[in-house]
Short mmCIF file of C-alpha atoms in Angstrom, two decimals:
data_model
loop_
_atom_site.label_atom_id
_atom_site.label_comp_id
_atom_site.label_asym_id
_atom_site.label_seq_id
_atom_site.Cartn_x
_atom_site.Cartn_y
_atom_site.Cartn_z
CA MET T 1 -0.18 0.23 0.15
CA SER T 2 1.26 3.76 -1.24
CA ASP T 3 1.43 6.72 1.32
CA GLN T 4 -1.28 8.20 -1.70
CA SER T 5 -3.88 4.82 -1.38
CA ILE T 6 -7.34 5.18 0.53
CA TYR T 7 -7.53 1.91 2.02
CA LEU T 8 -12.04 1.74 1.91
CA ASP T 9 -11.68 -1.84 1.81
CA HIS T 10 -12.24 -2.91 5.84
CA ALA T 11 -15.09 -5.49 5.69
CA ALA T 12 -12.58 -7.95 3.58
CA THR T 13 -10.05 -7.97 6.32
CA THR T 14 -8.74 -4.99 9.24
CA PRO T 15 -5.10 -3.68 9.14
CA ILE T 16 -3.53 -5.01 12.47
CA ASP T 17 -3.79 -2.63 15.00
CA PRO T 18 -0.69 -1.39 16.14
CA VAL T 19 -0.91 -2.58 19.72
CA VAL T 20 -2.31 -6.01 19.21
CA ALA T 21 0.73 -6.66 16.76
CA GLU T 22 3.42 -5.72 19.66
CA GLN T 23 1.51 -8.07 22.13
CA MET T 24 1.82 -10.93 19.13
CA ALA T 25 5.33 -10.57 18.88
CA GLN T 26 6.05 -10.19 22.61
CA ALA T 27 3.62 -14.21 22.30
CA LEU T 28 5.95 -15.40 19.69
CA HIS T 29 7.82 -16.82 22.48
CA LEU T 30 5.52 -18.79 23.52
CA ALA T 31 5.83 -22.85 23.64
CA ASN T 32 3.12 -25.56 22.39
CA PRO T 33 -0.10 -24.88 25.08
CA ALA T 34 -0.59 -28.67 24.67
CA SER T 35 3.17 -29.57 26.55
CA ALA T 36 3.19 -30.33 30.22
CA HIS T 37 6.44 -28.55 30.83
CA SER T 38 6.69 -24.92 32.84
CA ALA T 39 7.04 -23.39 29.09
CA GLY T 40 3.60 -24.76 28.30
CA ARG T 41 1.80 -24.16 30.67
CA LEU T 42 2.87 -20.54 31.04
CA ALA T 43 1.43 -20.76 27.47
CA ALA T 44 -1.73 -22.05 28.46
CA GLU T 45 -2.82 -20.21 30.48
CA ARG T 46 -2.42 -17.20 28.32
CA VAL T 47 -4.61 -18.83 25.83
CA GLU T 48 -7.21 -19.72 28.52
CA GLN T 49 -6.66 -15.99 29.09
CA ALA T 50 -7.43 -14.97 25.94
CA ARG T 51 -10.66 -17.18 25.82
CA ALA T 52 -11.83 -15.93 29.21
CA THR T 53 -11.33 -11.91 26.45
CA VAL T 54 -13.03 -13.44 23.73
CA ALA T 55 -15.97 -15.57 25.65
CA GLY T 56 -16.39 -12.65 27.93
CA HIS T 57 -16.97 -10.25 25.13
CA VAL T 58 -19.78 -12.00 23.81
CA GLY T 59 -21.65 -12.81 27.07
CA ALA T 60 -19.92 -16.34 27.35
CA ALA T 61 -18.12 -18.75 29.60
CA SER T 62 -14.57 -20.00 29.01
CA GLU T 63 -15.65 -23.63 28.37
CA GLN T 64 -18.29 -21.92 25.74
CA LEU T 65 -14.99 -21.19 23.13
CA ILE T 66 -13.42 -22.95 20.58
CA TRP T 67 -10.50 -22.18 18.43
CA THR T 68 -10.58 -22.19 14.78
CA SER T 69 -8.86 -20.91 11.86
CA GLY T 70 -11.31 -17.88 11.23
CA ALA T 71 -15.00 -17.65 10.94
CA THR T 72 -15.29 -19.91 7.70
CA GLU T 73 -14.21 -23.25 9.71
CA ALA T 74 -16.08 -22.17 12.57
CA ASP T 75 -19.38 -22.08 10.26
CA ASN T 76 -18.72 -25.30 8.79
CA LEU T 77 -18.04 -26.59 12.51
CA ALA T 78 -21.13 -25.50 13.57
CA ILE T 79 -23.02 -26.35 10.64
CA LEU T 80 -21.83 -29.54 9.41
CA GLY T 81 -21.04 -30.78 12.86
CA GLY T 82 -24.30 -29.90 14.09
CA LEU T 83 -26.17 -31.63 12.13
CA ALA T 84 -23.86 -34.78 11.61
CA GLN T 85 -25.87 -36.58 14.20
CA GLN T 86 -29.26 -36.09 12.82
CA ALA T 87 -31.09 -37.50 10.12
CA PRO T 88 -32.31 -35.26 6.95
CA ALA T 89 -34.52 -32.89 7.62
CA HIS T 90 -35.43 -28.90 7.44
CA ILE T 91 -33.07 -25.81 7.58
CA VAL T 92 -34.08 -22.70 7.52
CA THR T 93 -31.76 -19.62 5.63
CA ALA T 94 -31.27 -16.33 3.78
CA ARG T 95 -29.97 -16.40 0.28
CA THR T 96 -28.14 -13.77 1.03
CA GLU T 97 -25.44 -15.09 3.83
CA HIS T 98 -21.97 -15.87 2.91
CA LYS T 99 -20.09 -18.40 1.24
CA ALA T 100 -19.15 -19.74 4.53
CA VAL T 101 -22.90 -20.37 4.66
CA LEU T 102 -24.16 -21.32 1.54
CA ASP T 103 -21.79 -23.80 0.99
CA PRO T 104 -22.21 -26.34 3.34
CA ILE T 105 -25.93 -25.79 3.16
CA ARG T 106 -25.58 -26.55 -0.29
CA GLN T 107 -24.00 -29.96 0.99
CA LEU T 108 -26.06 -30.95 3.68
CA GLU T 109 -29.39 -29.98 0.98
CA ARG T 110 -27.32 -32.88 -2.06
CA GLY T 111 -27.51 -35.47 1.47
CA GLY T 112 -31.24 -35.31 1.08
CA TRP T 113 -31.83 -31.92 3.41
CA ARG T 114 -35.03 -30.13 2.96
CA VAL T 115 -33.84 -25.94 2.86
CA THR T 116 -35.44 -22.93 2.17
CA TRP T 117 -34.06 -19.85 1.24
CA LEU T 118 -35.47 -16.73 1.98
CA LYS T 119 -35.19 -13.77 -0.03
CA PRO T 120 -34.40 -10.68 1.50
CA GLY T 121 -35.71 -6.96 1.37
CA ALA T 122 -34.96 -4.20 -1.00
CA ASP T 123 -33.20 -2.91 2.03
CA GLY T 124 -30.68 -6.51 2.25
CA VAL T 125 -32.76 -7.62 5.62
CA VAL T 126 -35.08 -10.83 6.21
CA ALA T 127 -37.92 -9.63 8.59
CA ALA T 128 -37.39 -12.06 11.47
CA ALA T 129 -41.23 -13.01 11.22
CA ASP T 130 -40.02 -14.75 7.49
CA VAL T 131 -37.09 -16.47 9.41
CA LEU T 132 -40.33 -17.99 11.97
CA ALA T 133 -42.69 -18.18 9.20
CA PRO T 134 -41.38 -21.31 7.48
CA VAL T 135 -39.80 -22.87 10.82
CA GLN T 136 -41.42 -26.57 10.93
CA ALA T 137 -41.66 -29.57 13.85
CA ASP T 138 -38.50 -31.03 11.81
CA THR T 139 -36.81 -27.61 11.35
CA ARG T 140 -32.75 -29.03 12.77
CA LEU T 141 -30.67 -25.29 12.05
CA VAL T 142 -31.75 -21.77 11.18
CA SER T 143 -28.57 -19.53 10.11
CA VAL T 144 -28.97 -16.05 9.61
CA MET T 145 -25.80 -13.86 9.76
CA HIS T 146 -25.10 -10.17 12.07
CA VAL T 147 -24.27 -8.28 9.69
CA ASN T 148 -24.21 -8.73 5.14
CA ASN T 149 -20.09 -8.78 4.71
CA GLU T 150 -21.80 -6.73 1.20
CA THR T 151 -24.50 -4.92 1.77
CA GLY T 152 -23.77 -4.62 6.07
CA ALA T 153 -27.49 -5.19 6.64
CA VAL T 154 -28.25 -5.68 10.18
CA GLN T 155 -30.66 -8.52 11.13
CA ASP T 156 -32.91 -8.41 14.60
CA ILE T 157 -30.86 -11.57 15.98
CA ALA T 158 -32.35 -11.41 18.79
CA ALA T 159 -36.00 -11.20 18.10
CA ILE T 160 -35.07 -14.36 15.95
CA GLY T 161 -32.98 -16.47 19.11
CA ARG T 162 -36.46 -14.97 21.59
CA GLN T 163 -39.41 -17.15 19.17
CA LEU T 164 -36.63 -19.69 18.48
CA ALA T 165 -35.74 -20.30 22.35
CA ASP T 166 -38.40 -22.86 23.11
CA HIS T 167 -37.77 -25.00 19.09
CA PRO T 168 -35.54 -28.04 19.33
CA ALA T 169 -33.85 -25.92 15.82
CA LEU T 170 -29.76 -24.74 16.27
CA PHE T 171 -30.01 -21.20 15.86
CA HIS T 172 -26.42 -20.05 14.39
CA VAL T 173 -24.62 -16.66 13.59
CA ASP T 174 -21.93 -15.63 11.55
CA ALA T 175 -21.17 -12.58 13.33
CA ALA T 176 -17.35 -11.95 11.77
CA GLN T 177 -18.96 -8.66 10.42
CA SER T 178 -20.46 -7.25 14.08
CA LEU T 179 -18.34 -7.77 16.20
CA ALA T 180 -16.09 -4.98 16.03
CA TRP T 181 -19.57 -3.10 15.29
CA LEU T 182 -22.26 -3.84 17.35
CA PRO T 183 -22.95 -5.28 21.17
CA ILE T 184 -23.14 -9.10 20.71
CA ASP T 185 -24.55 -11.43 24.01
CA ILE T 186 -25.48 -15.22 22.74
CA ASN T 187 -27.91 -15.55 25.77
CA ALA T 188 -29.78 -12.06 25.61
CA MET T 189 -30.04 -12.80 21.85
CA GLY T 190 -31.33 -16.84 21.80
CA ILE T 191 -27.48 -17.77 19.67
CA ASP T 192 -26.62 -21.23 19.51
CA LEU T 193 -23.67 -21.77 17.58
CA LEU T 194 -22.11 -17.68 16.87
CA ALA T 195 -18.98 -17.50 14.33
CA LEU T 196 -16.44 -14.31 15.13
CA SER T 197 -13.31 -13.91 13.90
CA ALA T 198 -10.26 -11.92 14.38
CA HIS T 199 -9.23 -10.19 11.29
CA LYS T 200 -12.29 -8.30 10.82
CA CYS T 201 -11.52 -6.13 14.15
CA HIS T 202 -8.03 -5.23 13.58
CA GLY T 203 -6.56 -8.38 15.42
CA PRO T 204 -4.33 -10.64 12.91
CA PRO T 205 -5.70 -13.46 10.36
CA GLY T 206 -6.21 -16.57 10.32
CA ILE T 207 -7.50 -17.62 13.60
CA GLY T 208 -11.48 -17.54 14.93
CA ALA T 209 -13.72 -18.90 17.55
CA LEU T 210 -16.84 -21.18 17.67
CA VAL T 211 -18.60 -19.92 20.97
CA MET T 212 -21.63 -21.77 21.90
CA ARG T 213 -25.02 -21.64 24.31
CA ARG T 214 -25.97 -24.63 24.85
CA GLY T 215 -22.46 -26.69 25.46
CA LEU T 216 -20.75 -29.18 23.34
CA VAL T 217 -22.88 -32.44 23.14
CA ARG T 218 -24.16 -32.03 20.07
CA LEU T 219 -21.02 -30.90 17.77
CA ARG T 220 -19.33 -33.29 16.02
CA PRO T 221 -15.53 -32.37 14.92
CA LEU T 222 -14.66 -31.95 11.11
CA MET T 223 -11.35 -33.20 12.04
CA HIS T 224 -9.72 -35.90 13.74
CA GLY T 225 -6.38 -36.43 15.99
CA GLY T 226 -4.65 -34.99 18.76
CA GLY T 227 -8.30 -34.20 20.64
CA GLN T 228 -7.37 -30.15 21.30
CA GLU T 229 -9.78 -28.24 21.87
CA ARG T 230 -12.00 -30.93 24.30
CA GLY T 231 -12.25 -32.98 20.50
CA LEU T 232 -13.82 -30.35 18.35
CA ARG T 233 -11.08 -29.03 17.03
CA PRO T 234 -7.88 -30.95 16.85
CA GLY T 235 -4.31 -29.09 15.70
CA THR T 236 -1.56 -27.66 17.77
CA LEU T 237 -3.01 -24.19 18.49
CA ALA T 238 -1.01 -20.83 17.60
CA PRO T 239 -0.64 -18.77 20.52
CA HIS T 240 0.02 -15.60 18.97
CA GLN T 241 -2.79 -15.42 17.13
CA ILE T 242 -5.02 -16.11 19.44
CA VAL T 243 -3.20 -13.61 21.88
CA GLY T 244 -3.64 -11.45 19.29
CA PHE T 245 -7.46 -12.20 19.12
CA ALA T 246 -7.80 -11.27 22.32
CA ALA T 247 -5.86 -7.63 22.54
CA ALA T 248 -8.31 -6.73 19.38
CA VAL T 249 -11.55 -7.42 21.81
CA ARG T 250 -9.88 -5.38 24.04
CA ARG T 251 -8.87 -2.64 21.72
CA LEU T 252 -12.65 -2.70 20.77
CA GLN T 253 -13.12 -1.79 24.34
CA VAL T 254 -10.98 1.08 24.27
CA CYS T 255 -12.66 2.49 20.97
CA ALA T 256 -15.73 2.22 22.26
CA ASP T 257 -16.57 5.80 20.09
CA ALA T 258 -15.46 4.16 17.11
CA PRO T 259 -19.00 2.78 15.71
CA ASP T 260 -20.58 6.79 16.07
CA ARG T 261 -17.82 7.91 14.39
CA VAL T 262 -17.17 5.38 12.19
CA ARG T 263 -20.99 6.08 11.10
CA ALA T 264 -21.08 10.09 10.62
CA LEU T 265 -18.30 9.44 8.41
CA ARG T 266 -19.95 7.22 6.21
CA GLU T 267 -23.22 9.47 6.01
CA HIS T 268 -20.68 11.42 5.00
CA LEU T 269 -18.91 10.12 2.26
CA TRP T 270 -22.54 9.13 1.02
CA ALA T 271 -23.76 12.95 0.94
CA GLY T 272 -21.01 13.07 -1.86
CA LEU T 273 -21.77 10.25 -3.65
CA SER T 274 -25.49 10.83 -3.52
CA ARG T 275 -24.63 13.84 -6.39
CA ILE T 276 -23.26 11.52 -9.14
CA SER T 277 -26.27 10.56 -11.06
CA GLY T 278 -27.67 7.71 -11.53
CA VAL T 279 -26.46 6.43 -8.31
CA ILE T 280 -28.31 4.30 -5.94
CA ARG T 281 -27.61 3.32 -2.48
CA ASN T 282 -27.82 -0.59 -1.64
CA GLY T 283 -29.38 -0.94 1.73
CA GLN T 284 -31.28 1.58 4.52
CA PRO T 285 -28.54 3.66 7.07
CA GLN T 286 -30.91 3.25 9.74
CA SER T 287 -30.40 -0.74 9.11
CA THR T 288 -27.23 -1.18 8.04
CA ALA T 289 -23.62 -1.49 10.44
CA PRO T 290 -21.65 1.67 10.44
CA HIS T 291 -18.78 0.51 8.72
CA ILE T 292 -20.08 -0.54 4.71
CA LEU T 293 -21.57 1.55 2.06
CA ASN T 294 -22.88 -0.31 -0.75
CA ALA T 295 -23.67 1.33 -4.34
CA THR T 296 -24.63 0.94 -7.53
CA PHE T 297 -23.78 3.74 -10.51
CA ALA T 298 -26.17 2.77 -12.68
CA GLY T 299 -25.77 3.06 -16.00
CA LEU T 300 -21.46 2.65 -16.15
CA ASN T 301 -19.56 -0.45 -16.74
CA GLY T 302 -18.26 -1.69 -13.01
CA GLU T 303 -15.45 -3.09 -13.95
CA SER T 304 -13.67 0.14 -15.49
CA LEU T 305 -15.20 2.63 -13.07
CA LEU T 306 -13.15 0.33 -10.55
CA PHE T 307 -10.12 0.44 -12.98
CA GLY T 308 -10.47 4.06 -12.92
CA LEU T 309 -9.49 4.19 -9.02
CA PRO T 310 -5.71 3.02 -9.15
CA GLY T 311 -5.79 5.02 -5.30
CA LEU T 312 -8.79 3.95 -3.99
CA MET T 313 -8.78 0.44 -1.90
CA VAL T 314 -12.31 -0.78 -2.31
CA SER T 315 -14.52 -3.99 -3.79
CA GLN T 316 -17.24 -5.06 -6.07
CA GLY T 317 -18.21 -7.53 -3.35
CA SER T 318 -17.20 -10.09 -0.98
CA ALA T 319 -13.15 -10.63 -1.17
CA CYS T 320 -14.06 -14.55 -0.87
CA THR T 321 -15.73 -14.27 -4.06
CA SER T 322 -14.63 -11.06 -6.00
CA GLY T 323 -11.73 -13.79 -8.29
CA GLY T 324 -15.12 -14.64 -9.80
CA GLN T 325 -16.99 -13.83 -12.76
CA GLU T 326 -20.69 -13.63 -11.63
CA SER T 327 -21.48 -10.53 -10.57
CA SER T 328 -22.95 -10.75 -6.64
CA TYR T 329 -25.37 -13.18 -5.60
CA VAL T 330 -26.40 -10.35 -2.51
CA LEU T 331 -26.83 -7.75 -5.03
CA ARG T 332 -28.90 -9.59 -7.05
CA ALA T 333 -31.06 -10.74 -4.31
CA LEU T 334 -32.06 -7.22 -3.13
CA GLY T 335 -33.68 -6.95 -6.79
CA ARG T 336 -30.64 -5.95 -8.80
CA SER T 337 -30.31 -7.22 -12.22
CA ASP T 338 -26.71 -8.36 -12.93
CA ALA T 339 -25.21 -5.75 -14.78
CA GLU T 340 -26.11 -3.28 -11.56
CA ALA T 341 -24.96 -5.65 -9.81
CA ARG T 342 -21.50 -5.40 -11.97
CA ALA T 343 -21.70 -1.94 -11.88
CA SER T 344 -21.56 -1.90 -7.98
CA LEU T 345 -18.75 -0.84 -4.76
CA ARG T 346 -18.34 -1.56 -1.62
CA LEU T 347 -16.56 0.96 0.32
CA SER T 348 -16.12 0.30 4.02
CA LEU T 349 -14.49 1.95 6.51
CA GLY T 350 -12.86 1.23 9.92
CA ARG T 351 -11.47 3.27 13.27
CA THR T 352 -8.54 4.59 11.26
CA THR T 353 -10.55 6.56 8.34
CA THR T 354 -9.92 10.01 8.68
CA VAL T 355 -12.18 12.29 6.81
CA ALA T 356 -9.25 13.18 4.53
CA GLU T 357 -9.67 10.37 3.00
CA ILE T 358 -13.61 10.11 2.41
CA ASP T 359 -13.21 13.65 0.44
CA ALA T 360 -9.77 12.02 -1.68
CA ALA T 361 -12.68 8.75 -2.04
CA VAL T 362 -15.57 10.99 -3.64
CA ALA T 363 -13.24 13.18 -5.46
CA GLN T 364 -11.63 9.80 -7.62
CA ILE T 365 -15.02 8.62 -7.92
CA SER T 366 -16.99 11.37 -9.08
CA ASN T 367 -14.05 11.91 -11.32
CA ALA T 368 -13.96 8.51 -12.18
CA ALA T 369 -17.79 7.98 -13.13
CA ALA T 370 -17.36 11.78 -15.05
CA ARG T 371 -15.39 10.79 -17.50
CA LEU T 372 -17.04 7.14 -18.29
CA THR T 373 -20.35 8.98 -18.72
CA ALA T 374 -18.53 11.18 -21.06
CA LEU T 375 -17.41 7.99 -23.18
CA GLN T 376 -20.97 7.32 -22.87
CA PRO T 377 -22.64 7.42 -26.55
CA GLU T 378 -25.26 9.81 -26.85
CA ALA T 379 -28.68 8.18 -26.87
CA ALA T 380 -30.28 9.18 -30.70
#
């Protein structure tokens, strides 16, 4: 990243906080926490301290958290591990979920599970009533993400969780995008299985967690060997990454004013972009997380627009699917055409984003849009 680059892709990954990096560097010398000697016991102690920190931040106890390599593994362990002991039945989820949820559910669907695929409203929100309506006696999983990674749409997780409290279905929530921006309490929100990621909250990549409200008995491991993490996720733990995750969570508490400040910056960004002819906002400000703005530049070629922003680091959708040729399935589910979905930008802010960067980004996008408009042939 050059000194002139403006980074507005925090939904893909957040730059690691310097305080977090420093604490990780200090933890690089830690031994294998599974070792019985004194150095191993010290490492295990640090791991358990971190476990208590991350679990406590979402209203859970230490023993309810399992370390994973990220939210993707946590999602897979929750879905495939949570249903492994059950005969094929019924699942409810949304078409706009992350691929880490869609793909394992599609795998189950191929194995005989029935799936109700919910479509969101024009604002990207799947109404709680729409989630609950298809729930049946044999529904065994309801999976709804807290914050959509492309539009920032916030789902009413607590309303869904309250209604599912007396139902046998597991309620799974991917909270990778919400951990840094919204309060989460698995008990108050009725969440059974919660997936978290460190690199979405200025922590290190390669570490995440699955937090469980109802204990461990329903899960089966996806991998075998070693017996770590109560046999649910074998493999040698990486203490420096775990310490980094906990440090990032503590920094969220120190930087508690970030959500309000970033929300104001996002609205400043939209105020500038809204002056561009044909621009459409994907989502409503009152129902989106503070850090994400998704906009469609109708009539423009999205690839050309992105190419015309060399000093601006943004994306056209999820980083996990950006290598494909398909337009955003999330935006198409909101009613955007294929061309409109391709002509959309996701601009995601972080707590290091400044007003000057926002103003410069508006100028770059406005100039690029004007250049592309000028190149288009005039209507006859």
